[in-house]
Coordinates of N, CA and C in Angstrom, one line a residue:
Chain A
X189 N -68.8 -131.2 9.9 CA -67.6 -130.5 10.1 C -67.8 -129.4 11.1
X190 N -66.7 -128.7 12.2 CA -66.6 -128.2 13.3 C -66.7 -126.3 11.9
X191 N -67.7 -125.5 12.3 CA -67.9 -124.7 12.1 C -67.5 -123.8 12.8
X192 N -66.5 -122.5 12.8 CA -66.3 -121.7 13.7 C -66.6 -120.4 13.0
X193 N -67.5 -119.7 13.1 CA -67.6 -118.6 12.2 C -67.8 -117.0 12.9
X194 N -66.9 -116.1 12.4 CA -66.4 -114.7 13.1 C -67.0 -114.0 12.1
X195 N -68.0 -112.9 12.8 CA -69.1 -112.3 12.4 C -68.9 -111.4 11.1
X196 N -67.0 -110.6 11.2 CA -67.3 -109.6 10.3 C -65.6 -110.5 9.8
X197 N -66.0 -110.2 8.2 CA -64.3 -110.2 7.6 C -63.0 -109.6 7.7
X198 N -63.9 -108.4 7.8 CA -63.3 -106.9 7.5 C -64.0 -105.9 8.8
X199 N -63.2 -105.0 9.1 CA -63.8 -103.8 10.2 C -62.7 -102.7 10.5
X200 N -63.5 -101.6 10.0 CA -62.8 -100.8 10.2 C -63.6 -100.0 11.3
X201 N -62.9 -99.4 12.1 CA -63.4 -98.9 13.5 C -62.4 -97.3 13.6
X202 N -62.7 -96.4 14.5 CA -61.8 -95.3 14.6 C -61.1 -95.1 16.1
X203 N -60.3 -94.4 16.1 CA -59.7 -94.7 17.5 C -60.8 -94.1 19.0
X204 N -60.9 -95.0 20.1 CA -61.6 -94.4 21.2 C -62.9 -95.3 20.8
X205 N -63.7 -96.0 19.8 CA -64.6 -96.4 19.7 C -64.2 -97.9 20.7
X206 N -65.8 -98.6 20.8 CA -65.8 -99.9 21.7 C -66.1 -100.9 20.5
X207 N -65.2 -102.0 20.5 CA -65.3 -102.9 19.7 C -65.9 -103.9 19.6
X208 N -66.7 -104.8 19.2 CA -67.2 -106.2 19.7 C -66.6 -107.3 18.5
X209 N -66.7 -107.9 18.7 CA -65.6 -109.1 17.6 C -66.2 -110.1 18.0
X210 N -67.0 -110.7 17.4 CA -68.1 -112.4 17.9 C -67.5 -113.5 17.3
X211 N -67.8 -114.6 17.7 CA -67.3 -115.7 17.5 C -68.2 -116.7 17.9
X212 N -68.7 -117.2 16.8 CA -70.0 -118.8 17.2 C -69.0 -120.2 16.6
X213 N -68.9 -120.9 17.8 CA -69.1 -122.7 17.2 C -70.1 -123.4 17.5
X214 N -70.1 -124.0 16.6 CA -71.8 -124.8 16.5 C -71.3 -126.4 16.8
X215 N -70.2 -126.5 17.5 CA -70.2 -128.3 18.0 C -69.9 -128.3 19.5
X216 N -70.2 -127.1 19.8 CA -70.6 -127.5 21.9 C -69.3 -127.6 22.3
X217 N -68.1 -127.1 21.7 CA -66.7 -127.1 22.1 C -66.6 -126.3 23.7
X218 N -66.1 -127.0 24.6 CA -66.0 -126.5 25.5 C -65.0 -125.1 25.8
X219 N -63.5 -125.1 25.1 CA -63.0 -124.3 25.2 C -62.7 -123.3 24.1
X220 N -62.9 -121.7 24.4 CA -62.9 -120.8 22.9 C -61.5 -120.3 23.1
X221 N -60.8 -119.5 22.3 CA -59.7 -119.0 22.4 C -59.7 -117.4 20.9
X222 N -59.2 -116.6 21.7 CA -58.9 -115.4 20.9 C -57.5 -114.9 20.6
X223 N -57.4 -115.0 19.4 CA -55.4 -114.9 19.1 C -55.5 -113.6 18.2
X224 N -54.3 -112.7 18.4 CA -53.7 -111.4 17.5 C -52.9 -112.2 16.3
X225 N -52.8 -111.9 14.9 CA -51.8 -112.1 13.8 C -50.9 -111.0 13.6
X226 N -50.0 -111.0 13.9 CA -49.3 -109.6 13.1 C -47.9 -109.8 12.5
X227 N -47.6 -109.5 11.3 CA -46.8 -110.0 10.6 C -45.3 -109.6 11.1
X228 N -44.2 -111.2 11.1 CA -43.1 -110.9 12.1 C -43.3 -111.3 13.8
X229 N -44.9 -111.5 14.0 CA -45.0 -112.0 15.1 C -45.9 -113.4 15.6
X230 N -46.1 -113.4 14.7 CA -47.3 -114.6 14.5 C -48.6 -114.5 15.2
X231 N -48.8 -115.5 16.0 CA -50.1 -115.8 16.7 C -49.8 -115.4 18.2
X232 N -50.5 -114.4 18.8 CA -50.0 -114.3 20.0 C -51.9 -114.4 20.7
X233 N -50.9 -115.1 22.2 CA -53.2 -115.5 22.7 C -53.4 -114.4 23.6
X234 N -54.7 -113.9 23.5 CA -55.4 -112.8 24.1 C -56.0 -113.1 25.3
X235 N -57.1 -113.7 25.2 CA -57.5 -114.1 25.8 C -58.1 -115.9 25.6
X236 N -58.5 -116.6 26.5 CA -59.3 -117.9 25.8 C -60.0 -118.4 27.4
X237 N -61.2 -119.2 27.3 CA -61.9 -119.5 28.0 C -62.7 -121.3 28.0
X238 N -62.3 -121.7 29.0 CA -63.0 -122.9 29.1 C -64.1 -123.6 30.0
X239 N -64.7 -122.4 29.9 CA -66.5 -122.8 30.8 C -67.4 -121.7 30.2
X240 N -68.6 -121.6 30.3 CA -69.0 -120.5 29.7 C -68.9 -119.7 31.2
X241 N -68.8 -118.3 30.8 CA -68.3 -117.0 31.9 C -67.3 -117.6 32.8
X242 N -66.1 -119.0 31.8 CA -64.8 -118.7 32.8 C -63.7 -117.7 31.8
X243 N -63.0 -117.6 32.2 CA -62.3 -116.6 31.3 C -60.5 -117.0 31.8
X244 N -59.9 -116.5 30.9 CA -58.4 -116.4 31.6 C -57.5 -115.6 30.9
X245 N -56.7 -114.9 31.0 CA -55.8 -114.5 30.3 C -54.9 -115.0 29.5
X246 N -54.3 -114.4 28.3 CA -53.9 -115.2 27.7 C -52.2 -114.7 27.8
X247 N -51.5 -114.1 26.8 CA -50.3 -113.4 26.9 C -50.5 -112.0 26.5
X248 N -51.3 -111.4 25.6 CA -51.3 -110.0 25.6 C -52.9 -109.7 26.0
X249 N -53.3 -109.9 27.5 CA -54.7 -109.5 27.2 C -54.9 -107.5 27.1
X250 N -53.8 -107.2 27.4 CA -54.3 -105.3 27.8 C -54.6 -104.8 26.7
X251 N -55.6 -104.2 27.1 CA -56.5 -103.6 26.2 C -57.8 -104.2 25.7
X252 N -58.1 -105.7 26.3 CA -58.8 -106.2 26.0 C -59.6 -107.0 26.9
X253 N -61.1 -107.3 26.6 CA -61.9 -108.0 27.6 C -62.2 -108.8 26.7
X254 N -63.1 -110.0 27.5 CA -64.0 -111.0 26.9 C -65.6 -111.0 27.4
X255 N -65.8 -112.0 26.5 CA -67.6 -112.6 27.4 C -67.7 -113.7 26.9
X256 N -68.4 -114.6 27.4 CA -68.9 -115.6 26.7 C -70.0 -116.3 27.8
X257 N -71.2 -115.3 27.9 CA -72.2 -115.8 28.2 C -73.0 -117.1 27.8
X258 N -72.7 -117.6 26.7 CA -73.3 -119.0 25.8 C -71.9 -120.2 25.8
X259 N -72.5 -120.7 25.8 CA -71.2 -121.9 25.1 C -70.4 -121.7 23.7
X260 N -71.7 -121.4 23.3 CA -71.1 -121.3 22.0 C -70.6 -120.0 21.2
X261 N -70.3 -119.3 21.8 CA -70.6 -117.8 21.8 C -69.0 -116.8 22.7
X262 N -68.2 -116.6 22.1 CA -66.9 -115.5 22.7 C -66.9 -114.5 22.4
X263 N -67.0 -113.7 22.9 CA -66.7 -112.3 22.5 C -65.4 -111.7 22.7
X264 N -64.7 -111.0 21.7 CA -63.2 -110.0 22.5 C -63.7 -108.6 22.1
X265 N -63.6 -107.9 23.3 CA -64.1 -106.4 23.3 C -63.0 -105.7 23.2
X266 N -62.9 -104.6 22.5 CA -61.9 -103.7 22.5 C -62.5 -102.6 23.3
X267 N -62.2 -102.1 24.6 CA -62.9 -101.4 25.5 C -62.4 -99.7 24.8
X268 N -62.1 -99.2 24.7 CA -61.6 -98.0 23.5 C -59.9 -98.4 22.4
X269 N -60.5 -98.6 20.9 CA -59.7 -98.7 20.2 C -58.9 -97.7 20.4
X270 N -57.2 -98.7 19.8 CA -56.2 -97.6 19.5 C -55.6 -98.1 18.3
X271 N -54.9 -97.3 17.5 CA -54.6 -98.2 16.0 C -53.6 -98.8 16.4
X272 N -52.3 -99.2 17.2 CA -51.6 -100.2 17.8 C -52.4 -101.7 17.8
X273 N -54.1 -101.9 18.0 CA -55.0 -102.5 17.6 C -55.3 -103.3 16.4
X274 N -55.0 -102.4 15.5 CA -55.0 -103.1 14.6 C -54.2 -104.4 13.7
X275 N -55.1 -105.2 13.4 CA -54.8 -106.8 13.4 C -55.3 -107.2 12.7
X276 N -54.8 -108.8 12.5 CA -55.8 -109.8 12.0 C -56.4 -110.9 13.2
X277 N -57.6 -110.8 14.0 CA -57.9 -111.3 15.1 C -58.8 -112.9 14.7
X278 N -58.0 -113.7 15.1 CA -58.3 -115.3 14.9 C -59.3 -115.6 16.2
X279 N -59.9 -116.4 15.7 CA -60.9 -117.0 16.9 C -61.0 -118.7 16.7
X280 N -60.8 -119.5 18.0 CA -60.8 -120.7 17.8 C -61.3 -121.3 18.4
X281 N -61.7 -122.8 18.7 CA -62.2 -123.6 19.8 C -61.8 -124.8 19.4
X282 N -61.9 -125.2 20.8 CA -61.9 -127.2 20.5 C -62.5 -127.7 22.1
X283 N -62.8 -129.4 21.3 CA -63.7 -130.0 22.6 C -63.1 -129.8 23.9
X284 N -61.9 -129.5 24.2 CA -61.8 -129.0 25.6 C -61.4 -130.5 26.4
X285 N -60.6 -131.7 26.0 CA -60.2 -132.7 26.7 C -58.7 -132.7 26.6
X286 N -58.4 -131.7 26.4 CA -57.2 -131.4 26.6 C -55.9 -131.5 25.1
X287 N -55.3 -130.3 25.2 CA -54.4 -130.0 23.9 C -55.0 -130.7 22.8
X288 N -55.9 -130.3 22.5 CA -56.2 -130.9 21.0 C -56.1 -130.0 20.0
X289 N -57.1 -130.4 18.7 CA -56.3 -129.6 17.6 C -57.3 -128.6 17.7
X290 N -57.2 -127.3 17.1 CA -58.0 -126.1 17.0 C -58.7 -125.9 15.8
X291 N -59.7 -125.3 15.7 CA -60.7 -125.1 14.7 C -60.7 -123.6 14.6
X292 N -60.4 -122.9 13.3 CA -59.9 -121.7 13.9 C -61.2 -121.2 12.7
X293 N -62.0 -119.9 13.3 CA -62.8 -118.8 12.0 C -61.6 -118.3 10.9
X294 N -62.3 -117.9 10.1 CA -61.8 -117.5 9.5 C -61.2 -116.0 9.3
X295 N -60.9 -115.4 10.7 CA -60.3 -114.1 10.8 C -61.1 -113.2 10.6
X296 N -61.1 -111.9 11.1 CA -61.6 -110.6 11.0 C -60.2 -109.7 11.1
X297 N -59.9 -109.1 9.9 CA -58.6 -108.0 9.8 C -59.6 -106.8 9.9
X298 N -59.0 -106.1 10.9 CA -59.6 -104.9 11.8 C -58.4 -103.2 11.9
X299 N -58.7 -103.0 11.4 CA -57.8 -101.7 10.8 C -59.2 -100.5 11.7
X300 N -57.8 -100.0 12.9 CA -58.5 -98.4 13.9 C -57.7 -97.5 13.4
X301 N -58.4 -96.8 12.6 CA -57.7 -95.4 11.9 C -58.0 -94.5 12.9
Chain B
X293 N -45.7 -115.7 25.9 CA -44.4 -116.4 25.4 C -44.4 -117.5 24.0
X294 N -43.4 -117.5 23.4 CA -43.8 -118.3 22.5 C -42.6 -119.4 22.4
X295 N -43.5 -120.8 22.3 CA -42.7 -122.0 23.0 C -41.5 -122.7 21.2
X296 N -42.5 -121.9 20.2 CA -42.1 -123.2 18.9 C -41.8 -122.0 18.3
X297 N -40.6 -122.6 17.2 CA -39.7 -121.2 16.7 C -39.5 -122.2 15.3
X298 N -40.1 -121.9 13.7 CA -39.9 -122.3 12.8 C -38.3 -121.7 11.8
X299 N -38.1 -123.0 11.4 CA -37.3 -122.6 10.5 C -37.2 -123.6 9.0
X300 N -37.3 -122.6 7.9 CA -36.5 -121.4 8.0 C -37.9 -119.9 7.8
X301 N -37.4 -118.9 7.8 CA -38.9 -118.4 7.9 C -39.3 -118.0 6.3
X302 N -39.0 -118.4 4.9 CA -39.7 -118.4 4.1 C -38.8 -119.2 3.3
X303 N -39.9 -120.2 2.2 CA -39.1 -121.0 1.6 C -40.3 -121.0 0.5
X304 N -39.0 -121.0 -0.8 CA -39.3 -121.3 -1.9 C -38.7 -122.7 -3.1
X305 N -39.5 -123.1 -3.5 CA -39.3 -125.1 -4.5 C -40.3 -124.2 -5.6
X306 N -39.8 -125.6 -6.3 CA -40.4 -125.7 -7.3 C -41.3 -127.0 -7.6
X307 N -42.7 -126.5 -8.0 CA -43.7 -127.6 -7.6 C -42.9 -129.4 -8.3
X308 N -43.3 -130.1 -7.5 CA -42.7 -131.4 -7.8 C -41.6 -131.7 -6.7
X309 N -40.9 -130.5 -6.0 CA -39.9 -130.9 -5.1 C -40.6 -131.1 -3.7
X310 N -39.6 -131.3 -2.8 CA -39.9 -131.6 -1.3 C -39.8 -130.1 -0.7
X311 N -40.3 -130.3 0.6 CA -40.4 -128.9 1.9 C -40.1 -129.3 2.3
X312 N -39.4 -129.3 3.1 CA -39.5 -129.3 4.9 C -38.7 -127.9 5.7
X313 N -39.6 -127.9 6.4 CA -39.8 -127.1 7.7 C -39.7 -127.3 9.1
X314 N -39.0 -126.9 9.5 CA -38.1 -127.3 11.2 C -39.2 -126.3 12.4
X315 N -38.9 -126.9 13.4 CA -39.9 -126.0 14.8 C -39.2 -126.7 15.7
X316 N -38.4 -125.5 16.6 CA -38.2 -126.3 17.9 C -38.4 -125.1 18.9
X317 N -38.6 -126.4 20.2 CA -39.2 -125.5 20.8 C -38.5 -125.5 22.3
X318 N -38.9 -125.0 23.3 CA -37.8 -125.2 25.0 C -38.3 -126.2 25.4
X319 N -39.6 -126.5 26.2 CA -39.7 -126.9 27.6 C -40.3 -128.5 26.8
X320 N -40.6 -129.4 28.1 CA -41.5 -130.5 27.6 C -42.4 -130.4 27.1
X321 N -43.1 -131.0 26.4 CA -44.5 -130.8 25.7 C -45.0 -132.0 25.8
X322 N -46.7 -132.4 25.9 CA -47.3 -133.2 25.9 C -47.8 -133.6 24.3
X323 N -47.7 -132.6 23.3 CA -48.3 -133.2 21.6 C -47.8 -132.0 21.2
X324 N -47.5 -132.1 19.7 CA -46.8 -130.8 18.5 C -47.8 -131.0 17.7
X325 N -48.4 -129.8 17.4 CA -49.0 -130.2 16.0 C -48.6 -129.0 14.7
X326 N -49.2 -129.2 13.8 CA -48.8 -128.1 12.9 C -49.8 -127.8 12.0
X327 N -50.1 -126.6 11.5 CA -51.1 -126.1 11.0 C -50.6 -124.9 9.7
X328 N -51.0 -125.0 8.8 CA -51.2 -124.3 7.5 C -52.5 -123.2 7.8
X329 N -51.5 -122.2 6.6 CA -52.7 -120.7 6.9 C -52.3 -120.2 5.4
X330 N -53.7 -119.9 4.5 CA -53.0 -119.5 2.9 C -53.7 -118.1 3.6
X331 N -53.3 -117.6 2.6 CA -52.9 -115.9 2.5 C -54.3 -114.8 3.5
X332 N -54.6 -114.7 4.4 CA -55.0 -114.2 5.1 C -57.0 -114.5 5.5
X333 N -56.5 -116.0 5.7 CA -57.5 -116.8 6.1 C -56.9 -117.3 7.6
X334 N -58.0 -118.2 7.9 CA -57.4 -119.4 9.3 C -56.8 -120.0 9.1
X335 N -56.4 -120.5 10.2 CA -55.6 -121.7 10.4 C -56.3 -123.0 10.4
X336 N -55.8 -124.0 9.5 CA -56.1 -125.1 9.6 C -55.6 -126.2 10.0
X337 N -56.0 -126.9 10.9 CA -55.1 -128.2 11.2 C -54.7 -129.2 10.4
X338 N -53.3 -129.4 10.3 CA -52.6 -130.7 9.7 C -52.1 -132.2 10.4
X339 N -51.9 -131.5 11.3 CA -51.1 -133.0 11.8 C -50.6 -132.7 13.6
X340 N -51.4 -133.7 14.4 CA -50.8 -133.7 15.7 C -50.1 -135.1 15.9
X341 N -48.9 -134.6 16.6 CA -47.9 -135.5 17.1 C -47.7 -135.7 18.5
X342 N -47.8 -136.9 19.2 CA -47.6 -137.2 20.7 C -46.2 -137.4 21.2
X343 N -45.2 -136.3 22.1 CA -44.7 -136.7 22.8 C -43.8 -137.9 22.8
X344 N -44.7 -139.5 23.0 CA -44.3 -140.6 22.5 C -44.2 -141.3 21.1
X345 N -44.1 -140.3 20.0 CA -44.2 -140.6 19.0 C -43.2 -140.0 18.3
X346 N -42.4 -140.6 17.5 CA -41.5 -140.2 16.5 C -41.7 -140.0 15.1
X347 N -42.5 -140.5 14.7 CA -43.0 -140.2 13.1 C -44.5 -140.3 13.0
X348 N -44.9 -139.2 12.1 CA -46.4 -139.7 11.8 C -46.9 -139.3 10.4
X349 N -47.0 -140.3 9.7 CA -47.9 -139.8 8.0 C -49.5 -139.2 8.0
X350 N -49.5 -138.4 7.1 CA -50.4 -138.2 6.7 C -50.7 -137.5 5.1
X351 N -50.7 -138.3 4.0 CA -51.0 -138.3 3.3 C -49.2 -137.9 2.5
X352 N -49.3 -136.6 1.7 CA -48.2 -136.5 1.6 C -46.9 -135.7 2.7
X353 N -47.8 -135.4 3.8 CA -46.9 -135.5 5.0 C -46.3 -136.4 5.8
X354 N -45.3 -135.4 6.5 CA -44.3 -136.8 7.2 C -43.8 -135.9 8.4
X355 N -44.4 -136.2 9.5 CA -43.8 -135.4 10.8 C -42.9 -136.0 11.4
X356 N -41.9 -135.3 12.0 CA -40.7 -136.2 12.2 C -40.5 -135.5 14.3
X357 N -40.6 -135.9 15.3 CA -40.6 -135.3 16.7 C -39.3 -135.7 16.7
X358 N -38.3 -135.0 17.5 CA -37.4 -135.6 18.5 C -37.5 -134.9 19.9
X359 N -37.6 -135.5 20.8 CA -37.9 -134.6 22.1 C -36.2 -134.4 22.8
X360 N -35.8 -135.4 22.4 CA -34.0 -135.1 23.3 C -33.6 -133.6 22.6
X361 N -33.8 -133.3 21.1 CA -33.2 -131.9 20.3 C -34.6 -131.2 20.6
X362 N -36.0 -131.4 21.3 CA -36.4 -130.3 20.9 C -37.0 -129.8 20.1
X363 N -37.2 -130.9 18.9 CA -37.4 -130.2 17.6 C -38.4 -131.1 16.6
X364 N -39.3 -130.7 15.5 CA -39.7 -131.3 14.6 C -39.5 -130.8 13.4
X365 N -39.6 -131.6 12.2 CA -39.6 -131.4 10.7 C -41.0 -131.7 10.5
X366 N -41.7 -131.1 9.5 CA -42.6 -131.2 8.4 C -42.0 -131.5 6.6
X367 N -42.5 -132.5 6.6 CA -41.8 -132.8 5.0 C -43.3 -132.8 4.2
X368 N -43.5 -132.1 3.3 CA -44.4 -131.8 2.2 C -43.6 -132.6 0.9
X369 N -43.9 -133.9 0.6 CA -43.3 -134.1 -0.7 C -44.1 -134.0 -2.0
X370 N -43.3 -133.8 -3.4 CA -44.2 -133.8 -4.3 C -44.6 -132.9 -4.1
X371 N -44.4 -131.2 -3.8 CA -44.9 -130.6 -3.3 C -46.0 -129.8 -4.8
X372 N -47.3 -129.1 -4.7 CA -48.0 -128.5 -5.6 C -48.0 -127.0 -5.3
X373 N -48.7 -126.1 -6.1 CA -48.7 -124.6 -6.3 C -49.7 -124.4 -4.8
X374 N -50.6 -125.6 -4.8 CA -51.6 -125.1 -4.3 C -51.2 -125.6 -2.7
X375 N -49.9 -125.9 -2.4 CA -49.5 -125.7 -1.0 C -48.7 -124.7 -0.6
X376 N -49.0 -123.6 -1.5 CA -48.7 -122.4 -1.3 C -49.2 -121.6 0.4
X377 N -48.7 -121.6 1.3 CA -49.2 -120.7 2.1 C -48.1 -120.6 3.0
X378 N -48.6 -120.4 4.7 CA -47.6 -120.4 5.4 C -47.8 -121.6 6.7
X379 N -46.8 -122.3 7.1 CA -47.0 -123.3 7.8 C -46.7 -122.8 9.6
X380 N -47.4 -123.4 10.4 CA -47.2 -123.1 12.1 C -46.8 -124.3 12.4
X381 N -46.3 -124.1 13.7 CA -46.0 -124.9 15.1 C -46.3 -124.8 16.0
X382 N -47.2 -125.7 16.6 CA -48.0 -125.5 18.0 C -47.8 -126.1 19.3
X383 N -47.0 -126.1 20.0 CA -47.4 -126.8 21.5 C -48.0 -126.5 22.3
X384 N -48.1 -127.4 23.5 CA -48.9 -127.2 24.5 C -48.0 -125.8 25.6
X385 N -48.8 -125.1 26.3 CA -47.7 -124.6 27.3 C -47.0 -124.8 28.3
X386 N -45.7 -124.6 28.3 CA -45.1 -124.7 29.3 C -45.5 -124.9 30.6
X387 N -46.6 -124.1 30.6 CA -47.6 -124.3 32.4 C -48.4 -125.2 32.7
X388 N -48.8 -125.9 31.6 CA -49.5 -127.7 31.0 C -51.2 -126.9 31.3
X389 N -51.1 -125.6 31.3 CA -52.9 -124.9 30.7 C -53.3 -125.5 29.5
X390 N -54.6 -125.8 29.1 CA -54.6 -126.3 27.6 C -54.7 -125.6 26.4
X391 N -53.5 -123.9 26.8 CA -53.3 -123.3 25.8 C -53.0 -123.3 24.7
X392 N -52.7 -123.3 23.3 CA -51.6 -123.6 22.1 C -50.5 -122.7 22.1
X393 N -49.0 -122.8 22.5 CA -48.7 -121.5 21.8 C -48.0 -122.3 20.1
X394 N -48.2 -120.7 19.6 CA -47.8 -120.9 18.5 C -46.5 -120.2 17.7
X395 N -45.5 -120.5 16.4 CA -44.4 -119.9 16.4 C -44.8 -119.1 15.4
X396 N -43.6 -118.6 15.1 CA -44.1 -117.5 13.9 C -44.0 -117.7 12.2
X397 N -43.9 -118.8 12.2 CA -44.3 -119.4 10.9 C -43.4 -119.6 9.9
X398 N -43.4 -120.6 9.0 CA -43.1 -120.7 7.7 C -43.8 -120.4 6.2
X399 N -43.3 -119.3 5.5 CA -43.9 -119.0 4.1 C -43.3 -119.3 3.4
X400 N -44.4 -120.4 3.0 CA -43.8 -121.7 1.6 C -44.5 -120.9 0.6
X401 N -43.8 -121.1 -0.7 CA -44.1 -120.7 -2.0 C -43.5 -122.1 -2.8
X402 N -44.6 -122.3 -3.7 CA -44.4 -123.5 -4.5 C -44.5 -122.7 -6.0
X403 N -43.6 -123.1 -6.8 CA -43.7 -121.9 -7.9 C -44.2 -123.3 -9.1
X404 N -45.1 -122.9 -9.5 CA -45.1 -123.8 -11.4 C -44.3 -123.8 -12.0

């Protein structure tokens, strides 16, 4: 089975800190993707990427960067938190042959007091 | 932007009855799929539907596309406690990038 696993469950952070938010799949998926939860709005995409160091924007990237120097490997950086930030931040991937199904972590809820 | 718009946005049965759950969305799409999320976990995939396809089972699901309305059904029959969560709708985007977007969900409660 397609393993996607997001480093922290839980994180609490304070406002103006730098954030790092990891994300590993272990089946060589070519394309990663980073989605916001927030209740009343659903899933909205941040950023997502399909090469390693390609990147694209997604619909709300401000405020936010990526990396994904490895394949298997995305990062979403919060360059200085604000509590407007705070979320439930989904991470997903898939083989990358076009619209297929997603494999999503299992979230990190991130509360910037 | 968000392409798939569920309805209704929370729904309550009683275990043993049927779900279903509506998503429509604007533009053409190349596949619909739809994904379950229990209470503040991921999302998991349930069921993708093509475009050229009008129905698809999967197990006690039953997806129903129509592309002329725009729209699909999710039917959960026999429904259990333990399909308690909230259900999505996903297409492809409008700009045919191999984005998902996603709508803002259905919260099913299945009560014992």
């Amino acid at each position: 089975d397609v393993k996607v696993t997001q480093s922290s469950r839980y994180l609490v952070k304070r406002t103006g800190e730098k954030v790092f938010l990891e994300c590993v799949q272990d089946m060589d998926h070519e394309n990663m993707f980073w989605y916001r939860q927030d209740p009343g709005l659903g899933l909205r995409l941040i950023y997502f990427s399909y090469d390693v160091k390609m990147k694209e924007k997604g619909d709300i990237p401000e405020g936010y960067s990526v990396s994904r120097e490895k394949k298997e490997r995305f990062s979403l950086i919060l360059e200085s938190a604000s509590t407007n930030q705070t979320s439930m931040y989904l991470c997903a991937s898939n083989p990358g042959t076009g619209w297929e199904k997603l494999f999503f972590g299992s979230g990190t809820q991130l509360s910037v007091l | 932007s968000q392409q798939g718009e569920e309805d209704p946005q929370a729904l309550s049965i009683q275990e043993g009855e049927n779900a279903t759950m509506n998503c429509s969305y604007k533009t053409s799409i190349n596949n619909l799929q739809w994904y379950r999320q229990n209470s503040g976990r991921g999302l998991v995939h349930l069921i993708l539907i093509r475009s050229n396809e009008r129905e698809k089972h999967s197990g006690r699901l039953r997806v129903t596309l129509d592309t002329s309305k725009k729209s699909s059904s999710l039917l959960i029959t026999a429904s259990r406690a333990a399909d308690t969560a909230s259900y999505f709708c996903a297409t492809d985007d409008e700009g045919g990038s191999e984005k998902l977007v996603f709508g803002k969900g259905t919260k099913l409660t299945v009560n014992p």
